[in-house]
Coordinates of C-alpha atoms in Angstrom, one line a residue:
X72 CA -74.1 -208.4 -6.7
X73 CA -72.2 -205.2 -6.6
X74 CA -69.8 -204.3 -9.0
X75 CA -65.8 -203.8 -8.9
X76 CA -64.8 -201.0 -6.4
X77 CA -64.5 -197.8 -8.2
X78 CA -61.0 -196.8 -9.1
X79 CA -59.9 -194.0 -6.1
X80 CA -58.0 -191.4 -7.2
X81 CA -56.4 -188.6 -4.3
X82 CA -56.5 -185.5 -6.5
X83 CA -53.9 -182.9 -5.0
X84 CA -54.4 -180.9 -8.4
X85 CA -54.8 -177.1 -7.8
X86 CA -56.0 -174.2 -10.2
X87 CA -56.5 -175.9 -13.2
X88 CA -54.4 -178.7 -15.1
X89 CA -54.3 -181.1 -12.3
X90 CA -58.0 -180.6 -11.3
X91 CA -59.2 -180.5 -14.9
X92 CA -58.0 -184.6 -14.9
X93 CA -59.4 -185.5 -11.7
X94 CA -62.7 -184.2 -13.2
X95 CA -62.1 -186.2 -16.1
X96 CA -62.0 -189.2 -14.0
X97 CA -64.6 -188.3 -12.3
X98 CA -66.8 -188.3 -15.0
X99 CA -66.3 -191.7 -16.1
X100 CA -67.1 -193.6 -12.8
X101 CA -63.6 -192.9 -10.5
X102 CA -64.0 -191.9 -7.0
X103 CA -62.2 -188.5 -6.5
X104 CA -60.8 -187.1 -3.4
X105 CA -59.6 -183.5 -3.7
X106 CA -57.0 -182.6 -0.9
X107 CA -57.5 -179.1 0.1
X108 CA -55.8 -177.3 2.1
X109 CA -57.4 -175.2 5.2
X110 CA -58.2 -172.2 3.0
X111 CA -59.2 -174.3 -0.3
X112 CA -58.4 -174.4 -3.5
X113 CA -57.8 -170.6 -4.6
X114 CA -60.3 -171.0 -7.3
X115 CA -62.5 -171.2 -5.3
X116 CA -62.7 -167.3 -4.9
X117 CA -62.6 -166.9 -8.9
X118 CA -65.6 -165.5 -10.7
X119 CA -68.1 -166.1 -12.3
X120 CA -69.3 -166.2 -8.3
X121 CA -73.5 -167.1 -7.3
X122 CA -73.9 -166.2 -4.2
X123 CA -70.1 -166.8 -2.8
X124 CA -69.8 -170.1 -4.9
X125 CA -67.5 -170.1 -7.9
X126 CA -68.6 -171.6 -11.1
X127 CA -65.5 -171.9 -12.4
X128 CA -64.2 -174.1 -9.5
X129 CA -67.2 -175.9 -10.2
X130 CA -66.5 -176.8 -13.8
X131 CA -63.2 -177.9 -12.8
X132 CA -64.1 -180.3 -9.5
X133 CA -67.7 -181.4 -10.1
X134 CA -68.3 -184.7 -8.9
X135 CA -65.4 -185.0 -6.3
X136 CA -65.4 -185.1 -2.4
X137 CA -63.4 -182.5 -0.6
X138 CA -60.7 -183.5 1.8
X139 CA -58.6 -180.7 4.3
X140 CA -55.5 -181.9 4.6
X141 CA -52.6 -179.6 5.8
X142 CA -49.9 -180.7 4.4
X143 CA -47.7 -178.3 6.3
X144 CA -48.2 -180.2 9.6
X145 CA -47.1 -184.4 10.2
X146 CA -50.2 -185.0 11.1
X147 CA -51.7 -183.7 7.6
X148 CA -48.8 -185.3 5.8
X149 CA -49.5 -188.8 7.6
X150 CA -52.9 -188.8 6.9
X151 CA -52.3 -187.8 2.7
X152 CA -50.1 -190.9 3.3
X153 CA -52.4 -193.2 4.3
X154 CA -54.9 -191.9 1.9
X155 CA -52.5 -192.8 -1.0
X156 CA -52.3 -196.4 0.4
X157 CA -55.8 -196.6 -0.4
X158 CA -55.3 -195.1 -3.9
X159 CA -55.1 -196.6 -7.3
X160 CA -54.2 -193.0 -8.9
X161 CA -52.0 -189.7 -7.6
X162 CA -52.9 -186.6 -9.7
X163 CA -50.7 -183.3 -8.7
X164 CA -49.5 -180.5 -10.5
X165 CA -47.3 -178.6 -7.8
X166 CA -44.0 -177.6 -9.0
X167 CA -41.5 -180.7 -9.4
X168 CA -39.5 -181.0 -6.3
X169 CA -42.4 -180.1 -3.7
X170 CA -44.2 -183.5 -3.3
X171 CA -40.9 -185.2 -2.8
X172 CA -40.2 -182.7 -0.3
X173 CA -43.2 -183.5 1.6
X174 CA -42.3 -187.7 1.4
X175 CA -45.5 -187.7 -1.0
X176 CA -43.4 -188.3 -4.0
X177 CA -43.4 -191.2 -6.3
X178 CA -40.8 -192.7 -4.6
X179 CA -42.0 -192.7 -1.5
X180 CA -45.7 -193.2 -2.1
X181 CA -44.8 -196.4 -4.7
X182 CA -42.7 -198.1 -2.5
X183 CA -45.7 -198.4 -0.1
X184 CA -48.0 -198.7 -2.8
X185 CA -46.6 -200.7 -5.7
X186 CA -50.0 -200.6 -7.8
X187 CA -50.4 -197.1 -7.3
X188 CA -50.0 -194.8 -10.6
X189 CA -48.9 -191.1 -9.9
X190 CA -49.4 -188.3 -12.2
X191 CA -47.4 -185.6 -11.9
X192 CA -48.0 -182.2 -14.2
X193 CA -45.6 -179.3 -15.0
X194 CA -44.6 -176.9 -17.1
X195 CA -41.6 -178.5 -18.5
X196 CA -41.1 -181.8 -17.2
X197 CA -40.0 -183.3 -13.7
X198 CA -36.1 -183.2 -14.5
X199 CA -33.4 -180.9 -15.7
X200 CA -33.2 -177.3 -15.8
X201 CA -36.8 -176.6 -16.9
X202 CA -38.1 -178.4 -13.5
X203 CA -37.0 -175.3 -11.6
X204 CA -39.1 -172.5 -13.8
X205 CA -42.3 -171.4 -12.8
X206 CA -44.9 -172.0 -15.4
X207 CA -48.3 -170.6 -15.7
X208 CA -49.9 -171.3 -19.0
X209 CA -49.8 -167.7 -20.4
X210 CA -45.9 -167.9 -20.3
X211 CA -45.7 -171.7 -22.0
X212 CA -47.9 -170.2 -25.3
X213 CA -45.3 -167.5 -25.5
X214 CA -42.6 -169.8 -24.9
X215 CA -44.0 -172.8 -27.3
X216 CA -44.1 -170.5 -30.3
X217 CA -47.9 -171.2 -30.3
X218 CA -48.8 -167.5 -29.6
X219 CA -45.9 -166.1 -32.7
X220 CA -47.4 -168.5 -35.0
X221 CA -51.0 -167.5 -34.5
X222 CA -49.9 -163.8 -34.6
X223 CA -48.4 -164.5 -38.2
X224 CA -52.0 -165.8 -39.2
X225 CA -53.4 -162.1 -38.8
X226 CA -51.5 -160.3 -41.7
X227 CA -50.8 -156.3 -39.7
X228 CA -50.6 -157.3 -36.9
X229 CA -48.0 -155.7 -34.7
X230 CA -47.8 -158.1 -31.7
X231 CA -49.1 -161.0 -30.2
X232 CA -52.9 -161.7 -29.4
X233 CA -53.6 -161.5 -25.6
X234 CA -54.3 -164.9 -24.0
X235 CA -57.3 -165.2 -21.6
X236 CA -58.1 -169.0 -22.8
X237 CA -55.7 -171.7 -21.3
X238 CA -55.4 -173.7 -24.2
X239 CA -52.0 -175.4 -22.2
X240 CA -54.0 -176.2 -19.3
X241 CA -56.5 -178.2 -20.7
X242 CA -54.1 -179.9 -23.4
X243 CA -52.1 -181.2 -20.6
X244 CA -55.2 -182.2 -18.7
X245 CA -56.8 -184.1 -21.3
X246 CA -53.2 -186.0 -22.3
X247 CA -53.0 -186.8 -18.0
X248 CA -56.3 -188.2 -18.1
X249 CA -55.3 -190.7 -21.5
X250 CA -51.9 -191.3 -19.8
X251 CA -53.4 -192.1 -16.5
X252 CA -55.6 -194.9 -18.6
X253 CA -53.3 -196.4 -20.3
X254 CA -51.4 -196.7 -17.3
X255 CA -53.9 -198.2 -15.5
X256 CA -54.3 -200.8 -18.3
X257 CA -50.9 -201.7 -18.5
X258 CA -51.0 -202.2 -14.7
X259 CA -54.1 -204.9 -15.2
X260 CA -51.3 -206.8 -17.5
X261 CA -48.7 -206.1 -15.3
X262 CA -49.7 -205.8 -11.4
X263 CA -47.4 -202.8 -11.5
X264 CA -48.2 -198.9 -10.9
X265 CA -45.7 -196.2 -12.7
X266 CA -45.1 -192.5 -12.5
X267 CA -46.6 -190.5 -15.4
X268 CA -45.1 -187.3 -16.1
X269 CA -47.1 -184.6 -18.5
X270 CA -45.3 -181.3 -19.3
X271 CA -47.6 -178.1 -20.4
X272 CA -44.4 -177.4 -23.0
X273 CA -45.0 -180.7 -24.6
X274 CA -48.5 -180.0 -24.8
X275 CA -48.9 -177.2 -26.5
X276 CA -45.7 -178.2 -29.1
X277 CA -47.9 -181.6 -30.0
X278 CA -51.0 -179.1 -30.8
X279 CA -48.5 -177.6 -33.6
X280 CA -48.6 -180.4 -36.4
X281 CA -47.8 -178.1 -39.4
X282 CA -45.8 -175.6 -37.4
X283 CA -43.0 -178.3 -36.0
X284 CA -42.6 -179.1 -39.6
X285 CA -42.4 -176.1 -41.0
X286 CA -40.0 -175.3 -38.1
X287 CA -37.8 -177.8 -39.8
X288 CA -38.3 -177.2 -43.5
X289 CA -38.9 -174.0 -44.0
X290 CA -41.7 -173.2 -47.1
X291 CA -41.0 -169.8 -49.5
X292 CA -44.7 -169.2 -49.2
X293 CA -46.6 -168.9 -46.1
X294 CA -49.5 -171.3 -44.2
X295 CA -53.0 -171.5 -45.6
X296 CA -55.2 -170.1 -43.1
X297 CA -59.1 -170.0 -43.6
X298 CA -60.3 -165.7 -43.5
X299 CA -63.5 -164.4 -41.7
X300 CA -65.2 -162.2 -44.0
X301 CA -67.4 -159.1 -43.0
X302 CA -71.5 -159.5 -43.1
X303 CA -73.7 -157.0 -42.5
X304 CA -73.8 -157.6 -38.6
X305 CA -70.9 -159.8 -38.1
X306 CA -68.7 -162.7 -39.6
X307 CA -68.7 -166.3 -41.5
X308 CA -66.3 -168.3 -42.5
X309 CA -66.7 -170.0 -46.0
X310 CA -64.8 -172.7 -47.0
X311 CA -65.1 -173.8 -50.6
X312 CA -61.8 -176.2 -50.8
X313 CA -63.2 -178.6 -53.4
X314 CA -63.7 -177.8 -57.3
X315 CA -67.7 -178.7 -56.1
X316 CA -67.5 -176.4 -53.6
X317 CA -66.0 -173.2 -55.5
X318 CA -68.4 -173.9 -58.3
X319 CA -71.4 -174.0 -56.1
X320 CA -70.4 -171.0 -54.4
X321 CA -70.0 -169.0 -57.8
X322 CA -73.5 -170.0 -58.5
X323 CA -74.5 -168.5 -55.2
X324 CA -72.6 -165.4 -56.2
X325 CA -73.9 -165.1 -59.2
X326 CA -71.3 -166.3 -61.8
X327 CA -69.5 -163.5 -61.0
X328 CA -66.9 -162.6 -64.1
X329 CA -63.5 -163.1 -61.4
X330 CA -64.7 -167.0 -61.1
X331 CA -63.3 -167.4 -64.2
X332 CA -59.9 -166.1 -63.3
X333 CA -57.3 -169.4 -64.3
X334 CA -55.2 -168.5 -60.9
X335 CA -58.4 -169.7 -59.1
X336 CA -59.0 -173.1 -61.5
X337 CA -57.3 -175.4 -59.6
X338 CA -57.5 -176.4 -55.4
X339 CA -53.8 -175.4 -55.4
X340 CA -54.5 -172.0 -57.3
X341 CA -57.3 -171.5 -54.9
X342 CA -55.2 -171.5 -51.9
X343 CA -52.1 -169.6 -53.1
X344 CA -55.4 -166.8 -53.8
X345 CA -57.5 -167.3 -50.8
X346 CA -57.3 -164.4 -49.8
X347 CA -58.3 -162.7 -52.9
X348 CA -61.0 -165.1 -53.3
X349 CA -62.4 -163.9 -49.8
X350 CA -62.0 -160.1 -50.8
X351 CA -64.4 -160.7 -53.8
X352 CA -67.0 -163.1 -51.4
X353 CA -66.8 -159.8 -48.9
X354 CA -68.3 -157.5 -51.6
X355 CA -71.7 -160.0 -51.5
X356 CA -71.7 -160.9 -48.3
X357 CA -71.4 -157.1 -46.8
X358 CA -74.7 -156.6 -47.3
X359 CA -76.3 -159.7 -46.3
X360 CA -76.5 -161.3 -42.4
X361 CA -74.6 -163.7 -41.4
X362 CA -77.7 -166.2 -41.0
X363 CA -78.7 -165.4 -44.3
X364 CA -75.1 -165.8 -46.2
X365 CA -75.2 -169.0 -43.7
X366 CA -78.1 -170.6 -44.9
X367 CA -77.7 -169.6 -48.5
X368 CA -74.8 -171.0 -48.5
X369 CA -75.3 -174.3 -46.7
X370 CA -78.2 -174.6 -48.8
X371 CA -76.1 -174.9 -52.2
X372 CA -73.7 -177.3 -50.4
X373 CA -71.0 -174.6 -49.6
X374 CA -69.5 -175.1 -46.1
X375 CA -69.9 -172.0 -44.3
X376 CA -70.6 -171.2 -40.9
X377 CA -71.9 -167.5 -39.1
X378 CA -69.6 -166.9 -36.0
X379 CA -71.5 -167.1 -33.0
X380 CA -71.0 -166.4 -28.7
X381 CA -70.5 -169.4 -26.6
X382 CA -74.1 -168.8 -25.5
X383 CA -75.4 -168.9 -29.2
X384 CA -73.4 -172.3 -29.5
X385 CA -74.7 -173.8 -26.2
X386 CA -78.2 -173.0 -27.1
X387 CA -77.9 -174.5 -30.6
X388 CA -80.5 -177.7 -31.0
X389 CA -77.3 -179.5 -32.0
X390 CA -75.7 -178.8 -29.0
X391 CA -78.7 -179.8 -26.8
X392 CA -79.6 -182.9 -28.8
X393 CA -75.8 -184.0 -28.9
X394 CA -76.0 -183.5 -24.6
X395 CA -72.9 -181.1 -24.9
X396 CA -73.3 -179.6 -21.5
X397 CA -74.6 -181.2 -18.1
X398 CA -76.4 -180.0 -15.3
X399 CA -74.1 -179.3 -11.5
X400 CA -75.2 -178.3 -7.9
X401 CA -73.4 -176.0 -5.4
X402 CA -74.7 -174.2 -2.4
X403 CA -75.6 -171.7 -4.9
X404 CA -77.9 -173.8 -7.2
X405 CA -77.8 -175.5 -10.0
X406 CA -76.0 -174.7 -13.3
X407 CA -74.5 -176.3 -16.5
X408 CA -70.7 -177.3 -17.6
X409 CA -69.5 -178.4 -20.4
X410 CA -70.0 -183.0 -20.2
X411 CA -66.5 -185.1 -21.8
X412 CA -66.6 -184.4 -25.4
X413 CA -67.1 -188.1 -26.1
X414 CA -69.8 -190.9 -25.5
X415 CA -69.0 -194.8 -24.6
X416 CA -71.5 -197.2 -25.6
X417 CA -70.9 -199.0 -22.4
X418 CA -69.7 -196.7 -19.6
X419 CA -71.4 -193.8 -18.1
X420 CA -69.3 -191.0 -19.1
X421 CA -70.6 -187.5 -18.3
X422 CA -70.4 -185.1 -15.8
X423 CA -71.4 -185.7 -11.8
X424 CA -74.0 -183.5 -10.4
X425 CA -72.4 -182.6 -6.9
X426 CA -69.9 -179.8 -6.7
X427 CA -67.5 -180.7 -3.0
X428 CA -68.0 -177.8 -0.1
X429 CA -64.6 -177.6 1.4
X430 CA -63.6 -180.1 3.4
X431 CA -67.4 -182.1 3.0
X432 CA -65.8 -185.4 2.9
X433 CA -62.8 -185.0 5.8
X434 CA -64.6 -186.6 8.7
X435 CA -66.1 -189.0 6.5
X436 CA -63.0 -190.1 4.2
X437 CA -60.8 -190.1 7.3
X438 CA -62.6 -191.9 9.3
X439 CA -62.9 -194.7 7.4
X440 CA -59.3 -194.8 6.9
X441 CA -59.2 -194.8 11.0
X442 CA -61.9 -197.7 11.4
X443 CA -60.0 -199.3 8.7
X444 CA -56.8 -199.3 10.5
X445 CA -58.5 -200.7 14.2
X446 CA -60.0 -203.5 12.2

């Protein structure tokens, strides 16, 4: 006996938040069909490039068929149509307005297809005045606050840190994907599909836990924040926040004579002083490498961690034991991307091996939906 059908999702997602969910349905069983248009996706043409294929598009669509669809022509829009007849899930992240335009909108597509659940991802919302801004992720971390508050973290500095990682992006990728299953459950209770709307804005705002309350009762002293200090060739962060903790790390130290100072007795004491505290750890762990301070200081129960690259942390045996990354294939070759950060006992939840070639499923997908049609 074969199982249920996979769930279909038509994945219209481009650049990175919309695509980012598709993946993640991907990766837990769903069948997803990328629309592209003639030219593909544009990252497609974004490095890290092997041999003309991009890696990065790759880490974003593995485990997907590719579909050409141009949607500027009726005959592309007709056939996106009927595609979403066949759909239990819409995932797009144009800007609000543009699907609607192209009678691929919720309303249209829901009214055909009462089941179906449609996903639609922006900056700030689908309605109201922040529907009409463009949004690009480096403009919502200036515009959350997210980028101010991490800049008054780093005591001296003089403006706000550069963003190159699109913390917005994957937030709002990550809440699509939960959205999309609860929506899916509520439709086995129900019968009935719904829109889900996910805004980058809210995003980011419901990464800030502290900072929205601080926003609204101000504190005369500011946030805790954990300091790297300086080892002979690099960093570690140490963390002694329990009375255990600060003692072991003394003992480490060797009983310095400042341990005993009473502002650094109590766990409230400590963190007023943290700073302080980490200008005195400095002095020993200058002249000491970061694996040794590491291991010295794991040893006597002290959490502390060296900072290491992204490829020190992917080639960790805890990484490779734990399965963190998976194993993909292009026309370049093979390579790995990081799997869903999270196991199910009973569903298959990890990357899929096969990266789409533009427009590899077209003739295939279509067609079906043509014999399907004559029968």
């Amino acid at each position: 006996m074969s199982g249920p059908a996979p769930i279909r999702v038509l994945d219209f997602g481009q650049v990175m938040a919309g695509p980012l969910a598709g993946r993640l349905m991907a990766d837990v069983g769903a069948e997803v069909i990328k629309i592209e248009t003639p030219e593909g996706d544009s990252m497609r043409g974004r490095p890290p490039l092997r041999d003309g294929h991009s890696a990065y598009f790759g880490t974003l669509n593995a485990g997907k068929r590719s579909v050409v669809l141009d949607l500027k022509t009726d005959e592309g829009r007709r056939d996106a149509f009927a595609l979403a007849l066949t759909a239990d899930v819409v995932i797009e992240n144009f800007r609000p307005g543009v699907m609607a335009r192209l009678g691929l909108g919720y309303e249209a597509l829901s009214a055909a297809n009462p089941r179906l659940i449609y996903c639609a991802i922006s900056g700030f919302g689908q309605q109201g005045e922040g529907a009409k801004r463009p949004a690009y992720a480096p403009m919502i971390h200036a515009a959350s606050g997210l980028d101010l508050a991490l800049m008054d973290f780093s005591p001296g500095a003089e403006r706000p840190a550069p963003t190159g990682m699109f913390y917005a992006d994957v937030m709002a990728a990550v809440y699509a994907w939960g959205a999309i299953q609860t929506a899916l459950f509520e439709r086995e209770r129900t019968g009935k599909g719904q829109s889900v709307d996910v805004a980058l804005m809210d995003s980011l705002i419901s990464m800030m836990i502290y900072e929205v309350q601080e926003a609204q009762f101000p504190q005369a002293r500011k946030r805790h924040v954990y300091i790297p200090v300086k080892t002979s060739d690099g960093f570690v962060i140490v963390v002694p926040l329990s009375g255990k903790n600060f003692a072991a790390m003394l003992s480490v130290l060797g009983a310095p004579e400042w341990g005993d100072d009473p502002r650094f007795a109590t766990p409230a004491g400590r963190e007023a002083n943290w700073a302080e505290i980490m200008r005195h750890v400095e002095g020993w762990t200058a002249s000491r490498s970061s694996d040794a301070c590491e291991q010295l200081f794991m040893a006597a129960g002290v959490p502390c961690s060296r900072y290491r690259t992204v490829s020190e942390a992917l080639a960790d045996p805890v990484s490779v034991e734990r399965g963190i990354v998976g194993t993909v294939e292009d026309g370049a070759g093979t390579f790995s991307v990081p799997n869903p950060p999270f196991r199910l006992s009973q569903t298959d939840a990890q990357v899929r091996r096969m990266i789409p070639a533009l427009g590899e499923g077209t003739a295939e997908i279509l067609g079906a939906l043509t014999s399907a049609h004559e029968h």
